CSV table of C-alpha atoms in Angstrom, one decimal:
chain,number,residue,atom,x,y,z
A,6,MET,CA,0.0,0.0,0.0
A,7,ARG,CA,2.8,2.4,0.9
A,8,THR,CA,4.5,1.7,-2.5
A,9,LEU,CA,1.2,2.3,-4.4
A,10,LEU,CA,0.7,5.7,-2.6
A,11,THR,CA,4.3,6.6,-3.4
A,12,MET,CA,3.8,5.6,-7.0
A,13,LEU,CA,0.7,7.8,-7.1
A,14,GLY,CA,2.7,10.9,-6.6
A,15,ILE,CA,5.0,10.1,-9.5
A,16,ILE,CA,2.0,9.1,-11.7
A,17,ILE,CA,0.3,12.5,-11.0
A,18,GLY,CA,3.5,14.3,-11.7
A,19,VAL,CA,4.3,12.6,-15.0
A,20,ALA,CA,0.6,13.0,-16.1
A,21,ALA,CA,0.8,16.7,-15.2
A,22,VAL,CA,4.1,17.3,-17.1
A,23,TYR,CA,2.8,15.3,-20.1
A,24,THR,CA,-0.5,17.1,-20.2
A,25,MET,CA,0.9,20.6,-19.6
A,26,LEU,CA,3.6,20.2,-22.3
A,27,ALA,CA,1.0,18.8,-24.7
A,28,ILE,CA,-1.4,21.8,-24.1
A,29,GLY,CA,1.5,24.3,-24.4
A,30,GLU,CA,2.6,22.7,-27.7
A,31,GLY,CA,-0.9,22.6,-29.1
A,32,THR,CA,-1.6,26.2,-28.0
A,33,GLN,CA,1.6,27.4,-29.6
A,34,LYS,CA,0.8,25.6,-32.9
A,35,LYS,CA,-2.8,27.1,-32.8
A,36,ILE,CA,-1.5,30.6,-32.3
A,37,LEU,CA,1.2,30.4,-34.9
A,38,GLU,CA,-1.2,28.9,-37.4
A,39,SER,CA,-3.6,31.8,-36.8
A,40,LEU,CA,-0.7,34.2,-37.5
A,41,ASP,CA,0.3,32.4,-40.7
A,42,GLY,CA,-0.8,33.2,-44.2
A,43,THR,CA,-0.7,36.8,-45.4
A,44,GLN,CA,-0.6,38.1,-41.8
A,45,ALA,CA,2.9,36.7,-41.2
A,46,ARG,CA,4.0,38.7,-44.3
A,47,SER,CA,2.2,41.9,-43.6
A,48,ILE,CA,3.1,45.5,-42.7
A,49,THR,CA,0.4,47.9,-41.6
A,50,VAL,CA,0.7,51.7,-41.7
A,51,PHE,CA,-1.4,54.2,-39.7
A,52,PRO,CA,-1.2,57.9,-39.3
A,53,ASN,CA,0.3,58.7,-35.9
A,54,TRP,CA,-2.4,59.8,-33.5
A,55,THR,CA,0.2,60.7,-30.8
A,56,ARG,CA,0.5,64.5,-31.0
A,57,GLY,CA,3.0,65.1,-28.2
A,58,ARG,CA,3.3,68.3,-26.1
A,59,SER,CA,1.6,71.4,-27.2
A,60,SER,CA,4.8,72.9,-28.4
A,61,GLN,CA,5.5,69.9,-30.5
A,62,LYS,CA,2.0,69.4,-32.0
A,63,ARG,CA,1.8,69.1,-35.8
A,64,PRO,CA,-1.3,69.0,-38.0
A,65,TYR,CA,-2.7,65.5,-38.2
A,66,ARG,CA,-1.7,64.2,-41.6
A,67,ARG,CA,-3.5,61.4,-43.3
A,68,LEU,CA,-2.1,58.8,-45.6
A,69,ASN,CA,-2.7,59.3,-49.3
A,70,GLU,CA,-3.4,57.5,-52.5
A,71,ALA,CA,-0.2,58.5,-54.4
A,72,ASP,CA,2.1,57.0,-51.8
A,73,LEU,CA,0.1,53.8,-51.8
A,74,LEU,CA,0.6,53.4,-55.5
A,75,GLU,CA,4.4,54.0,-55.1
A,76,VAL,CA,4.6,51.4,-52.3
A,77,ARG,CA,2.7,48.9,-54.5
A,78,ALA,CA,5.4,49.2,-57.1
A,79,LEU,CA,8.3,48.4,-54.6
A,80,PRO,CA,10.3,45.2,-55.3
A,81,GLY,CA,9.1,42.3,-53.1
A,82,VAL,CA,5.6,43.7,-52.5
A,83,GLU,CA,3.0,41.1,-53.5
A,84,ALA,CA,0.0,43.3,-52.6
A,85,ALA,CA,-0.6,46.8,-51.2
A,86,THR,CA,-4.1,48.1,-50.3
A,87,GLY,CA,-5.8,50.8,-48.3
A,88,ASN,CA,-9.3,51.5,-47.3
A,89,LEU,CA,-11.5,54.4,-46.6
A,90,SER,CA,-14.6,53.6,-44.6
A,91,ARG,CA,-17.9,55.2,-43.6
A,92,GLU,CA,-21.0,53.7,-42.0
A,93,TYR,CA,-24.2,54.0,-44.2
A,94,PRO,CA,-27.5,52.1,-44.4
A,95,VAL,CA,-27.7,49.6,-47.2
A,96,ILE,CA,-31.2,49.9,-48.6
A,97,THR,CA,-33.4,47.7,-50.9
A,98,ASP,CA,-37.1,47.9,-51.6
A,99,ALA,CA,-37.7,45.6,-48.6
A,100,THR,CA,-34.9,46.1,-46.2
A,101,ASP,CA,-32.7,48.7,-44.5
A,102,TRP,CA,-29.4,47.6,-42.9
A,103,SER,CA,-26.6,49.7,-41.4
A,104,SER,CA,-23.2,48.5,-42.5
A,105,ASP,CA,-19.5,49.5,-42.8
A,106,ILE,CA,-19.0,50.8,-46.4
A,107,ARG,CA,-15.3,50.3,-47.3
A,108,GLY,CA,-13.7,52.0,-50.2
A,109,THR,CA,-11.1,49.4,-51.3
A,110,ASP,CA,-9.2,48.2,-54.4
A,111,GLN,CA,-8.2,45.0,-56.1
A,112,ASP,CA,-5.7,43.9,-53.4
A,113,TYR,CA,-8.0,44.3,-50.4
A,114,LEU,CA,-9.4,40.7,-50.2
A,115,PHE,CA,-6.0,39.0,-50.6
A,116,ALA,CA,-4.2,41.3,-48.2
A,117,ASN,CA,-6.8,40.7,-45.5
A,118,ASP,CA,-7.2,36.9,-45.9
A,119,PHE,CA,-10.7,37.2,-47.3
A,120,GLU,CA,-11.9,34.9,-50.1
A,121,LEU,CA,-14.4,35.7,-52.8
A,122,GLU,CA,-17.5,33.4,-52.5
A,123,ALA,CA,-19.4,34.3,-55.6
A,124,GLY,CA,-19.3,36.8,-58.5
A,125,ARG,CA,-16.1,38.9,-59.0
A,126,ASP,CA,-13.9,41.3,-57.0
A,127,ILE,CA,-13.3,45.0,-57.5
A,128,THR,CA,-10.8,45.7,-60.3
A,129,GLU,CA,-8.3,48.4,-61.1
A,130,THR,CA,-10.6,49.4,-64.0
A,131,ASP,CA,-13.6,49.8,-61.6
A,132,LEU,CA,-11.5,52.3,-59.6
A,133,ALA,CA,-10.4,54.2,-62.7
A,134,ARG,CA,-14.0,54.5,-63.9
A,135,LYS,CA,-15.5,55.1,-60.4
A,136,GLU,CA,-18.0,52.3,-61.0
A,137,THR,CA,-21.0,51.9,-58.6
A,138,PHE,CA,-20.2,48.2,-57.9
A,139,ALA,CA,-20.5,46.5,-54.5
A,140,VAL,CA,-19.1,43.3,-53.0
A,141,LEU,CA,-21.0,42.1,-49.9
A,142,GLY,CA,-19.9,40.5,-46.6
A,143,GLN,CA,-21.9,37.6,-45.3
A,144,THR,CA,-23.8,39.6,-42.6
A,145,VAL,CA,-25.1,41.9,-45.3
A,146,VAL,CA,-26.1,39.0,-47.5
A,147,LYS,CA,-28.0,37.4,-44.6
A,148,ASN,CA,-29.8,40.6,-43.4
A,149,VAL,CA,-30.4,42.4,-46.7
A,150,PHE,CA,-31.1,39.4,-49.0
A,151,GLY,CA,-32.1,36.7,-46.5
A,152,GLY,CA,-29.1,34.6,-47.4
A,153,GLN,CA,-30.2,34.4,-51.1
A,154,TYR,CA,-27.8,34.8,-54.0
A,155,PRO,CA,-27.5,38.6,-54.4
A,156,VAL,CA,-25.1,39.0,-57.4
A,157,GLY,CA,-26.8,41.2,-59.9
A,158,ALA,CA,-29.2,42.8,-57.4
A,159,LYS,CA,-29.5,46.5,-56.9
A,160,ILE,CA,-28.9,48.3,-53.5
A,161,LYS,CA,-28.8,51.9,-52.5
A,162,ILE,CA,-26.1,53.4,-50.3
A,163,SER,CA,-26.8,57.1,-49.3
A,164,ASN,CA,-29.3,57.3,-52.2
A,165,VAL,CA,-26.7,56.2,-54.7
A,166,PRO,CA,-27.6,53.0,-56.6
A,167,PHE,CA,-25.1,50.2,-56.6
A,168,THR,CA,-25.0,46.8,-58.4
A,169,VAL,CA,-23.9,43.8,-56.4
A,170,ILE,CA,-21.1,42.1,-58.3
A,171,GLY,CA,-19.9,39.6,-55.7
A,172,THR,CA,-20.0,38.2,-52.2
A,173,VAL,CA,-17.2,37.5,-49.7
A,174,ALA,CA,-16.9,34.2,-47.8
A,175,LYS,CA,-17.2,34.3,-44.0
A,176,ALA,CA,-14.4,36.2,-42.5
A,177,PRO,CA,-11.5,34.1,-41.2
A,178,GLU,CA,-11.1,33.6,-37.4
A,179,THR,CA,-7.6,35.1,-37.5
A,180,GLY,CA,-6.9,38.7,-36.5
A,181,TRP,CA,-8.7,41.0,-34.1
A,182,SER,CA,-12.3,42.3,-34.5
A,183,ASN,CA,-12.6,44.5,-31.4
A,184,GLY,CA,-16.0,43.0,-30.7
A,185,ARG,CA,-17.3,44.1,-34.1
A,186,ASP,CA,-19.0,41.8,-36.7
A,187,ARG,CA,-16.2,41.1,-39.2
A,188,ASP,CA,-18.7,40.2,-41.9
A,189,ASN,CA,-20.8,43.3,-41.8
A,190,PHE,CA,-19.3,45.3,-44.6
A,191,VAL,CA,-19.8,46.4,-48.2
A,192,LEU,CA,-16.8,46.8,-50.5
A,193,VAL,CA,-17.0,49.5,-53.2
A,194,PRO,CA,-14.2,51.1,-55.3
A,195,ARG,CA,-12.4,53.6,-53.2
A,196,SER,CA,-12.7,56.3,-55.8
A,197,THR,CA,-16.4,55.8,-55.9
A,198,LEU,CA,-16.7,56.2,-52.1
A,199,ARG,CA,-14.8,59.5,-52.2
A,200,ASP,CA,-16.7,61.1,-55.1
A,201,ARG,CA,-20.2,59.6,-54.9
A,202,LEU,CA,-20.8,58.9,-51.2
A,203,VAL,CA,-18.5,61.3,-49.2
A,204,GLY,CA,-19.2,63.9,-51.9
A,205,GLY,CA,-15.7,65.2,-52.5
A,206,ASP,CA,-15.1,66.2,-48.9
A,207,TYR,CA,-11.6,67.9,-48.8
A,208,LEU,CA,-10.7,65.8,-45.8
A,209,VAL,CA,-10.9,62.6,-47.8
A,210,ARG,CA,-10.1,63.9,-51.3
A,211,ASN,CA,-6.9,61.8,-51.5
A,212,HIS,CA,-7.2,60.2,-48.1
A,213,VAL,CA,-6.6,56.5,-47.2
A,214,ASN,CA,-7.2,55.4,-43.6
A,215,GLN,CA,-4.4,52.9,-43.5
A,216,TYR,CA,-2.1,50.8,-45.7
A,217,ARG,CA,-1.7,47.1,-45.6
A,218,ILE,CA,1.3,45.7,-47.4
A,219,ILE,CA,2.0,42.0,-48.1
A,220,GLY,CA,5.5,40.9,-48.9
A,221,GLU,CA,6.4,38.0,-51.1
A,222,ASN,CA,8.0,36.4,-48.0
A,223,GLN,CA,9.1,37.4,-44.5
A,224,LYS,CA,12.7,38.0,-45.6
A,225,VAL,CA,11.8,41.1,-47.6
A,226,LEU,CA,9.7,42.8,-45.0
A,227,ASP,CA,12.6,44.7,-43.4
A,228,ARG,CA,13.7,46.1,-46.7
A,229,ILE,CA,10.1,47.0,-47.6
A,230,GLU,CA,9.8,48.8,-44.3
A,231,GLU,CA,12.9,50.8,-45.0
A,232,ASP,CA,11.7,51.8,-48.5
A,233,LEU,CA,8.3,52.6,-47.1
A,234,ASP,CA,9.8,54.9,-44.5
A,235,ALA,CA,11.7,56.7,-47.2
A,236,ILE,CA,8.6,57.2,-49.4
A,237,LEU,CA,6.5,58.5,-46.6
A,238,ARG,CA,9.2,60.8,-45.2
A,239,ARG,CA,9.8,62.3,-48.7
A,240,SER,CA,6.0,62.7,-49.3
A,241,ARG,CA,5.4,64.3,-45.9
A,242,GLY,CA,8.5,66.5,-45.9
A,243,LEU,CA,10.2,64.8,-43.0
A,244,SER,CA,14.0,64.6,-42.7
A,245,ALA,CA,15.8,61.5,-41.4
A,246,ALA,CA,16.1,63.3,-38.0
A,247,ASP,CA,12.5,64.1,-37.7
A,248,ALA,CA,10.1,62.0,-35.6
A,249,PRO,CA,7.7,60.2,-38.0
A,250,ASP,CA,4.1,61.2,-38.0
A,251,PHE,CA,3.0,57.7,-39.0
A,252,ARG,CA,3.2,54.3,-37.4
A,253,VAL,CA,4.5,51.1,-39.1
A,254,LEU,CA,3.6,47.7,-37.6
A,255,ASN,CA,5.7,44.8,-39.0
A,256,PHE,CA,3.6,41.7,-38.2
A,257,SER,CA,6.6,39.4,-38.6
A,258,ALA,CA,8.1,40.9,-35.4
A,259,ASN,CA,4.8,40.4,-33.6
A,260,ARG,CA,4.8,36.8,-34.7
A,261,GLN,CA,8.2,36.2,-33.1
A,262,GLN,CA,7.1,37.9,-29.9
A,263,TYR,CA,4.0,35.6,-29.8
A,264,ALA,CA,6.2,32.6,-30.3
A,265,GLU,CA,8.6,33.6,-27.5
A,266,THR,CA,5.6,34.3,-25.2
A,267,GLN,CA,4.2,31.0,-25.9
A,268,ARG,CA,7.5,29.2,-25.2
A,269,THR,CA,7.6,31.0,-21.8
A,270,LEU,CA,4.0,29.8,-21.1
A,271,SER,CA,5.0,26.2,-22.0
A,272,LEU,CA,8.0,26.4,-19.7
A,273,LEU,CA,5.7,27.7,-16.9
A,274,LEU,CA,3.2,24.9,-17.4
A,275,ALA,CA,6.0,22.3,-17.5
A,276,THR,CA,7.4,23.8,-14.3
A,277,MET,CA,4.1,23.2,-12.6
A,278,GLY,CA,4.2,19.6,-13.6
A,279,ILE,CA,7.8,19.2,-12.4
A,280,VAL,CA,6.8,20.5,-9.0
A,281,SER,CA,4.4,17.6,-8.8
A,282,LEU,CA,7.2,15.3,-9.8
A,283,VAL,CA,9.5,16.6,-7.1
A,284,VAL,CA,6.8,16.1,-4.5
A,285,GLY,CA,6.4,12.5,-5.8
A,286,GLY,CA,10.2,12.1,-5.6
A,287,VAL,CA,10.2,13.1,-1.9
A,288,GLY,CA,7.7,10.3,-1.4
A,289,VAL,CA,10.0,7.9,-3.2
A,290,MET,CA,12.9,8.9,-1.0
A,291,ASN,CA,10.8,8.6,2.1
A,292,ILE,CA,9.5,5.1,1.3
A,293,MET,CA,13.1,3.9,0.4
A,294,LEU,CA,14.5,5.3,3.7
A,295,VAL,CA,11.8,3.4,5.6
A,296,SER,CA,12.7,0.3,3.5
A,297,VAL,CA,16.3,0.6,4.4
A,298,THR,CA,15.5,0.9,8.1
A,299,GLU,CA,13.2,-2.2,8.0
A,300,ARG,CA,15.7,-4.3,6.1
A,301,THR,CA,18.8,-3.3,8.0
A,302,ARG,CA,19.5,-6.9,9.2
A,303,GLU,CA,19.0,-8.2,5.6
A,304,ILE,CA,21.6,-5.7,4.5
A,305,GLY,CA,24.0,-6.7,7.2
A,306,LEU,CA,23.6,-10.4,6.3
A,307,ARG,CA,24.2,-9.8,2.6
A,308,MET,CA,27.3,-7.8,3.4
A,309,SER,CA,28.6,-10.4,5.8
A,310,LEU,CA,28.2,-13.0,3.0
A,311,GLY,CA,30.4,-11.0,0.7
A,312,ALA,CA,28.1,-8.4,-0.9
A,313,ARG,CA,30.0,-5.2,-1.8
A,314,ARG,CA,28.8,-1.7,-1.0
A,315,SER,CA,28.2,-1.1,-4.7
A,316,ASP,CA,25.9,-4.2,-4.8
A,317,ILE,CA,23.8,-2.7,-2.0
A,318,LEU,CA,23.8,0.7,-3.7
A,319,SER,CA,22.7,-0.9,-7.0
A,320,GLN,CA,20.0,-2.9,-5.3
A,321,PHE,CA,18.2,0.0,-3.6
A,322,LEU,CA,18.8,2.4,-6.5
A,323,THR,CA,17.3,-0.2,-8.9
A,324,GLU,CA,14.2,-0.5,-6.7
A,325,ALA,CA,13.7,3.2,-6.7
A,326,LEU,CA,14.1,3.3,-10.5
A,327,LEU,CA,11.7,0.5,-11.0
A,328,ILE,CA,9.1,2.4,-8.9
A,329,CYS,CA,9.6,5.5,-11.0
A,330,ILE,CA,9.7,3.7,-14.4
A,331,LEU,CA,6.5,1.9,-13.7
A,332,SER,CA,4.9,5.1,-12.4
A,333,GLY,CA,6.1,7.0,-15.4
A,334,LEU,CA,4.5,4.5,-17.8
A,335,ILE,CA,1.3,4.6,-16.0
A,336,GLY,CA,1.5,8.4,-15.7
A,337,LEU,CA,1.8,8.7,-19.5
A,338,GLY,CA,-1.3,6.6,-20.0
A,339,VAL,CA,-3.2,8.5,-17.4
A,340,GLY,CA,-2.2,11.9,-18.8
A,341,TYR,CA,-3.1,10.9,-22.3
A,342,GLY,CA,-6.4,9.4,-21.3
A,343,VAL,CA,-7.5,12.2,-19.0
A,344,SER,CA,-6.5,14.8,-21.5
A,345,THR,CA,-8.2,13.1,-24.5
A,346,LEU,CA,-11.4,12.3,-22.6
A,347,GLY,CA,-11.7,15.3,-20.3
A,348,LEU,CA,-9.9,18.2,-22.0
A,349,GLY,CA,-10.1,17.4,-25.7
A,350,GLY,CA,-12.2,19.8,-27.7
A,351,ASP,CA,-12.2,22.7,-30.1
A,352,ASP,CA,-11.1,25.2,-27.5
A,353,ILE,CA,-8.0,23.3,-26.3
A,354,GLU,CA,-5.7,21.7,-28.8
A,355,MET,CA,-3.1,19.3,-27.5
A,356,ILE,CA,-0.1,17.7,-29.4
A,357,PHE,CA,1.2,14.5,-27.8
A,358,ALA,CA,4.5,14.5,-29.7
A,359,PRO,CA,7.0,11.6,-29.0
A,360,GLU,CA,9.6,14.1,-27.6
A,361,ILE,CA,7.0,15.3,-25.0
A,362,ALA,CA,6.4,11.7,-23.9
A,363,ILE,CA,10.2,11.1,-23.7
A,364,LEU,CA,10.7,14.3,-21.7
A,365,ALA,CA,7.9,13.4,-19.2
A,366,PHE,CA,9.1,9.8,-18.8
A,367,GLY,CA,12.7,10.9,-18.6
A,368,SER,CA,11.7,13.3,-15.8
A,369,ALA,CA,10.3,10.3,-13.8
A,370,VAL,CA,13.6,8.3,-14.4
A,371,LEU,CA,15.6,11.3,-13.2
A,372,VAL,CA,13.5,11.6,-10.1
A,373,GLY,CA,14.2,7.9,-9.4
A,374,VAL,CA,17.9,8.4,-9.7
A,375,VAL,CA,18.1,11.7,-7.7
A,376,PHE,CA,15.7,10.8,-4.9
A,377,GLY,CA,16.6,7.1,-4.8
A,378,TYR,CA,20.4,7.7,-4.4
A,379,LEU,CA,20.3,9.0,-0.8
A,380,PRO,CA,18.5,6.0,0.6
A,381,ALA,CA,20.7,3.6,-1.5
A,382,HIS,CA,23.9,5.4,-0.4
A,383,SER,CA,22.8,5.2,3.2
A,384,ALA,CA,22.2,1.5,2.9
A,385,SER,CA,25.5,0.9,1.3
A,386,ARG,CA,27.4,2.7,4.1
A,387,LEU,CA,25.9,0.5,6.9
A,388,ASN,CA,28.4,-1.3,9.2
A,389,PRO,CA,27.6,-5.1,8.7
A,390,VAL,CA,28.2,-5.9,12.4
A,391,GLU,CA,25.9,-3.1,13.6
A,392,ALA,CA,23.4,-4.0,10.9
A,393,LEU,CA,23.2,-7.6,12.1
A,394,ARG,CA,22.6,-6.4,15.7
A,395,HIS,CA,19.7,-4.2,14.6
A,396,GLU,CA,16.3,-5.1,16.0
């Protein structure tokens, strides 16, 4: 019974280490997958809202269309897009639905990981001609057209008639939505939004809210960022010594930070499991010390018959190792079973990689060696004569 209780501590410790590492590995994989695709190769540019002290304030300066076109032509740029958005009601003869109207271009869907579901996307020709074409998100399709096929239908936005030319598939789960419905949008040519909806307002005459730039691969992002900085500084009359009045977010750097944070989390989870193993190891040492005390006469008899100290040391160390090895194997099974049956689901992803099992099992073996050595060494150092006299 004492041995079983001792084994229980190791079993719980190994199961905890195995499960914690599997959860950490699975969570890391899930996070990095969510940051893959175009996001991992993206650079986002915003006007800088930080105005500084009163003496350092400069007029708030928006990004513009001309710089976007120059950025799109840079080597290594696969796509470059910008958007200009306003909220307007989308009206048909039967419905009225408020939506985010986004003035975009031919690169917008690709750069934001959207996929076209039906019809066609906005083209460069549509922007040049300022066409009144619209591409709908799924929330608009559902609430304006009842989920029916809308391509070819007519809608009105701010009393301007638009023709639906396409629909966008449901927005991917990646990225941040700030609590907003990521499918509640209508895409129109950016030039059309400026001239037909906003009405030539001088504030948005050449204005783009933000840029999103996709590199051909992650290696070219730093060079693109340098070229982008030079373009914007020249356009905005800033010298190399001036503080930029725009913000550049390189998502590749963010991805690395997420990976490092997740590795730290995995280490923390594994440490929690190792603490359980250490507690189990103390139990192993305790039961082995009790065993040495109870078998003192046996040890003395073996030594008097010619057993060497190394033989006694090996005997008790082997016993401690056997307890930990058996406990480790059971712990792996318990950890896998409990995790699969009790924790498995869409919210928690676990990866039971061979190296995780080896690490968890190796921890149990190490505990056996470390915590079994003291009792084994104590047994090997007994005086045979005194051991035989022990009652």
